[in-house]
Every structure is written in C-alpha cells, then in structure tokens.
PDB file of C-alpha atoms and ligand atoms in Angstrom:
ATOM      1  CA  MET A   1       0.000   0.000   0.000  1.00 46.00           C
ATOM      2  CA  THR A   2       1.271   3.397  -0.876  1.00 51.00           C
ATOM      3  CA  GLY A   3      -1.270   5.304   1.146  1.00 57.00           C
ATOM      4  CA  ARG A   4      -2.781   6.859  -1.929  1.00 64.00           C
ATOM      5  CA  ARG A   5      -6.498   6.871  -2.146  1.00 64.00           C
ATOM      6  CA  LYS A   6      -8.120   4.991  -4.963  1.00 59.00           C
ATOM      7  CA  PRO A   7     -10.096   7.139  -7.345  1.00 56.00           C
ATOM      8  CA  GLU A   8     -13.795   6.833  -6.756  1.00 56.00           C
ATOM      9  CA  LYS A   9     -15.437   4.761  -9.451  1.00 58.00           C
ATOM     10  CA  GLY A  10     -18.602   5.647 -11.224  1.00 56.00           C
ATOM     11  CA  ARG A  11     -18.633   9.260 -10.139  1.00 58.00           C
ATOM     12  CA  ASN A  12     -18.707  12.222 -12.372  1.00 59.00           C
ATOM     13  CA  PRO A  13     -15.539  14.318 -11.846  1.00 56.00           C
ATOM     14  CA  VAL A  14     -17.658  17.469 -12.011  1.00 57.00           C
ATOM     15  CA  ASP A  15     -19.709  16.237  -9.023  1.00 62.00           C
ATOM     16  CA  LEU A  16     -16.540  15.580  -7.025  1.00 56.00           C
ATOM     17  CA  GLU A  17     -15.244  19.048  -7.753  1.00 62.00           C
ATOM     18  CA  ASP A  18     -18.579  20.509  -6.694  1.00 62.00           C
ATOM     19  CA  ARG A  19     -18.458  18.629  -3.359  1.00 59.00           C
ATOM     20  CA  ARG A  20     -14.928  19.826  -2.632  1.00 58.00           C
ATOM     21  CA  THR A  21     -15.716  23.479  -3.159  1.00 63.00           C
ATOM     22  CA  LYS A  22     -19.048  23.608  -1.309  1.00 70.00           C
ATOM     23  CA  HIS A  23     -17.367  24.080   2.047  1.00 79.00           C
ATOM     24  CA  LEU A  24     -16.079  27.488   0.927  1.00 87.00           C
ATOM     25  CA  VAL A  25     -19.481  28.723  -0.161  1.00 92.00           C
ATOM     26  CA  SER A  26     -20.565  32.307   0.397  1.00 93.00           C
ATOM     27  CA  THR A  27     -24.238  33.213   0.514  1.00 95.00           C
ATOM     28  CA  PRO A  28     -26.113  36.525   0.345  1.00 96.00           C
ATOM     29  CA  ALA A  29     -26.911  37.960   3.758  1.00 97.00           C
ATOM     30  CA  LYS A  30     -30.428  37.461   5.058  1.00 97.00           C
ATOM     31  CA  LEU A  31     -32.210  39.744   7.469  1.00 97.00           C
ATOM     32  CA  THR A  32     -33.281  38.017  10.657  1.00 97.00           C
ATOM     33  CA  THR A  33     -33.376  38.712  14.378  1.00 96.00           C
ATOM     34  CA  CYS A  34     -30.935  37.505  16.981  1.00 95.00           C
ATOM     35  CA  PRO A  35     -32.683  34.723  18.932  1.00 93.00           C
ATOM     36  CA  ARG A  36     -31.331  36.047  22.229  1.00 92.00           C
ATOM     37  CA  CYS A  37     -31.647  39.840  22.104  1.00 94.00           C
ATOM     38  CA  LYS A  38     -34.186  40.149  19.232  1.00 93.00           C
ATOM     39  CA  THR A  39     -32.032  42.757  17.490  1.00 94.00           C
ATOM     40  CA  PRO A  40     -32.211  42.783  13.659  1.00 96.00           C
ATOM     41  CA  VAL A  41     -29.065  41.172  12.241  1.00 97.00           C
ATOM     42  CA  LEU A  42     -27.718  39.999   8.902  1.00 97.00           C
ATOM     43  CA  VAL A  43     -26.671  36.339   8.660  1.00 97.00           C
ATOM     44  CA  ALA A  44     -24.649  34.794   5.841  1.00 97.00           C
ATOM     45  CA  LEU A  45     -21.988  32.232   5.068  1.00 95.00           C
ATOM     46  CA  ASP A  46     -18.629  33.791   4.248  1.00 95.00           C
ATOM     47  CA  GLU A  47     -16.339  31.222   2.648  1.00 92.00           C
ATOM     48  CA  GLY A  48     -18.113  28.532   4.643  1.00 92.00           C
ATOM     49  CA  LEU A  49     -18.066  30.333   7.979  1.00 94.00           C
ATOM     50  CA  ARG A  50     -21.220  31.742   9.550  1.00 96.00           C
ATOM     51  CA  ALA A  51     -21.186  35.535   9.847  1.00 97.00           C
ATOM     52  CA  VAL A  52     -23.674  37.440  12.010  1.00 97.00           C
ATOM     53  CA  VAL A  53     -23.442  41.216  11.804  1.00 97.00           C
ATOM     54  CA  ASP A  54     -25.406  44.194  13.057  1.00 97.00           C
ATOM     55  CA  LEU A  55     -27.892  45.484  10.512  1.00 97.00           C
ATOM     56  CA  ALA A  56     -26.711  49.067  10.776  1.00 97.00           C
ATOM     57  CA  ALA A  57     -23.670  49.851   8.655  1.00 97.00           C
ATOM     58  CA  ILE A  58     -20.801  51.663  10.355  1.00 97.00           C
ATOM     59  CA  PRO A  59     -18.765  54.530   8.894  1.00 97.00           C
ATOM     60  CA  PRO A  60     -15.170  53.627   7.954  1.00 93.00           C
ATOM     61  CA  ALA A  61     -13.803  55.662  10.869  1.00 94.00           C
ATOM     62  CA  GLU A  62     -15.672  53.381  13.300  1.00 96.00           C
ATOM     63  CA  GLU A  63     -14.000  50.221  12.018  1.00 96.00           C
ATOM     64  CA  ILE A  64     -10.924  50.636  14.207  1.00 95.00           C
ATOM     65  CA  ARG A  65     -13.147  50.921  17.290  1.00 96.00           C
ATOM     66  CA  ALA A  66     -14.924  47.686  16.348  1.00 96.00           C
ATOM     67  CA  LEU A  67     -11.613  45.891  15.766  1.00 96.00           C
ATOM     68  CA  LEU A  68     -10.148  47.121  19.064  1.00 96.00           C
ATOM     69  CA  SER A  69     -13.230  45.848  20.886  1.00 95.00           C
ATOM     70  CA  GLY A  70     -12.623  42.389  19.428  1.00 96.00           C
ATOM     71  CA  ARG A  71     -15.337  42.432  16.797  1.00 97.00           C
ATOM     72  CA  LYS A  72     -14.730  41.261  13.256  1.00 97.00           C
ATOM     73  CA  THR A  73     -15.769  43.550  10.436  1.00 97.00           C
ATOM     74  CA  TYR A  74     -17.306  42.623   7.111  1.00 97.00           C
ATOM     75  CA  THR A  75     -17.971  44.336   3.819  1.00 97.00           C
ATOM     76  CA  ARG A  76     -21.421  43.768   2.372  1.00 97.00           C
ATOM     77  CA  LEU A  77     -20.896  43.538  -1.360  1.00 96.00           C
ATOM     78  CA  GLN A  78     -23.439  44.727  -3.908  1.00 95.00           C
ATOM     79  CA  CYS A  79     -24.459  41.084  -4.455  1.00 95.00           C
ATOM     80  CA  GLY A  80     -25.375  40.877  -0.763  1.00 95.00           C
ATOM     81  CA  GLU A  81     -22.520  38.615   0.359  1.00 96.00           C
ATOM     82  CA  LEU A  82     -20.527  39.439   3.482  1.00 97.00           C
ATOM     83  CA  VAL A  83     -16.741  39.369   3.132  1.00 96.00           C
ATOM     84  CA  TYR A  84     -14.562  39.194   6.250  1.00 97.00           C
ATOM     85  CA  ARG A  85     -12.179  42.146   6.335  1.00 96.00           C
ATOM     86  CA  GLU A  86      -8.887  40.540   7.241  1.00 94.00           C
ATOM     87  CA  PRO A  87      -5.886  42.872   7.606  1.00 93.00           C
ATOM     88  CA  ASP A  88      -4.674  42.364   4.023  1.00 94.00           C
ATOM     89  CA  ARG A  89      -8.130  43.165   2.665  1.00 94.00           C
ATOM     90  CA  ILE A  90      -8.395  46.283   4.824  1.00 93.00           C
ATOM     91  CA  ARG A  91      -4.915  47.395   3.734  1.00 93.00           C
ATOM     92  CA  GLY A  92      -5.691  46.712   0.077  1.00 93.00           C
ATOM     93  CA  GLY A  93      -8.793  48.878   0.166  1.00 89.00           C
ATOM     94  CA  LEU A  94     -10.335  47.070  -2.793  1.00 91.00           C
ATOM     95  CA  LEU A  95     -13.552  45.881  -1.158  1.00 91.00           C
ATOM     96  CA  LYS A  96     -16.427  48.183  -2.056  1.00 93.00           C
ATOM     97  CA  GLY A  97     -19.597  48.135  -0.027  1.00 95.00           C
ATOM     98  CA  ASP A  98     -21.083  48.914   3.366  1.00 96.00           C
ATOM     99  CA  LEU A  99     -19.135  48.079   6.512  1.00 97.00           C
ATOM    100  CA  HIS A 100     -20.823  45.987   9.177  1.00 98.00           C
ATOM    101  CA  GLN A 101     -19.489  44.864  12.518  1.00 97.00           C
ATOM    102  CA  GLN A 102     -19.908  41.435  14.060  1.00 97.00           C
ATOM    103  CA  HIS A 103     -22.975  41.196  16.251  1.00 97.00           C
ATOM    104  CA  THR A 104     -22.306  40.786  19.925  1.00 95.00           C
ATOM    105  CA  CYS A 105     -25.220  40.156  22.218  1.00 91.00           C
ATOM    106  CA  GLN A 106     -25.708  42.579  25.057  1.00 82.00           C
ATOM    107  CA  ARG A 107     -28.361  40.439  26.716  1.00 73.00           C
ATOM    108  CA  LYS A 108     -27.378  38.444  29.747  1.00 65.00           C
ATOM    109  CA  THR A 109     -27.599  34.711  29.167  1.00 61.00           C
ATOM    110  CA  ARG A 110     -29.199  33.757  32.473  1.00 64.00           C
ATOM    111  CA  PRO A 111     -31.960  35.424  34.428  1.00 62.00           C
ATOM    112  CA  ALA A 112     -31.135  36.392  37.965  1.00 62.00           C
ATOM    113  CA  GLN A 113     -31.350  33.464  40.312  1.00 65.00           C
ATOM    114  CA  LEU A 114     -34.334  33.557  42.622  1.00 65.00           C
ATOM    115  CA  GLU A 115     -33.913  33.256  46.363  1.00 68.00           C
ATOM    116  CA  LEU A 116     -35.984  30.231  47.333  1.00 68.00           C
ATOM    117  CA  TRP A 117     -35.077  29.984  50.982  1.00 67.00           C
ATOM    118  CA  SER A 118     -35.139  32.771  53.480  1.00 63.00           C
ATOM    119  CA  ASN A 119     -33.597  32.746  56.921  1.00 59.00           C
TER     120      ASN A 119
HETATM  121 ZN1  LIG B 201     -28.016  39.279  20.047  1.00 50.80          ZN
END
C-alpha cells in the first residue's frame, strides 16, 4: 500500500469538484433577528463560515473601534454577500460596499437566580 487513495469509481468528476468546493461557499446575507436579544441582524456564510453582523452599517472611521473591541468587520458587497475584512483586505482597500461589525449580544444569558429559601 502506498497510502494513496483509490479514485472513486462511477462518479462524475464534475460532481466531485462541486463537493470539494461547497465548504467554501458564500451566501447573500439574510435579514433576521438575533434569537437572544431580538435585534435585527444579517446572517450569511462567508467562505463557509457563519457571519452574524449588526444590521446598521458603520462609517469607515468606526471600524478601528470595532476591531479594538474584538469584533470582526465585514464588507457587504453589492451582491449581498458578506466578506470578512482581514488585515490584508483592509490594507488593500479594494472591497467596495457597506461596513458591518460582528454582532455581539448585550443580553445576559441567564436570568437572575431567585432566592428560594429565606432565613
Ligand atoms: Zn443578540
């Protein structure tokens, strides 16, 4: 055995290529609400990774504030897809579209615990 995988028989090579590239799919952003805080957000797949951003676009000057607070930023292209703004893409300045910051929930995850016993 050489460790090489046998080619799959009876499969169309086009189908195999399609399966390999589906994990990097990008989809147009859809408007929905965050299930926790009920804030309107945009949700999309960006190169196979789920992106959830605030609906309101931010001005370019606000991007550094978002990055310093630990949020990712995305460009919403004219086709509706969200593209993660990694440092090289920010530096290149070639992405054209609205800027959106990653959604971070402000709602607390647990309600306050009730006091069941009193002394
Ligand atoms: Zn939320």
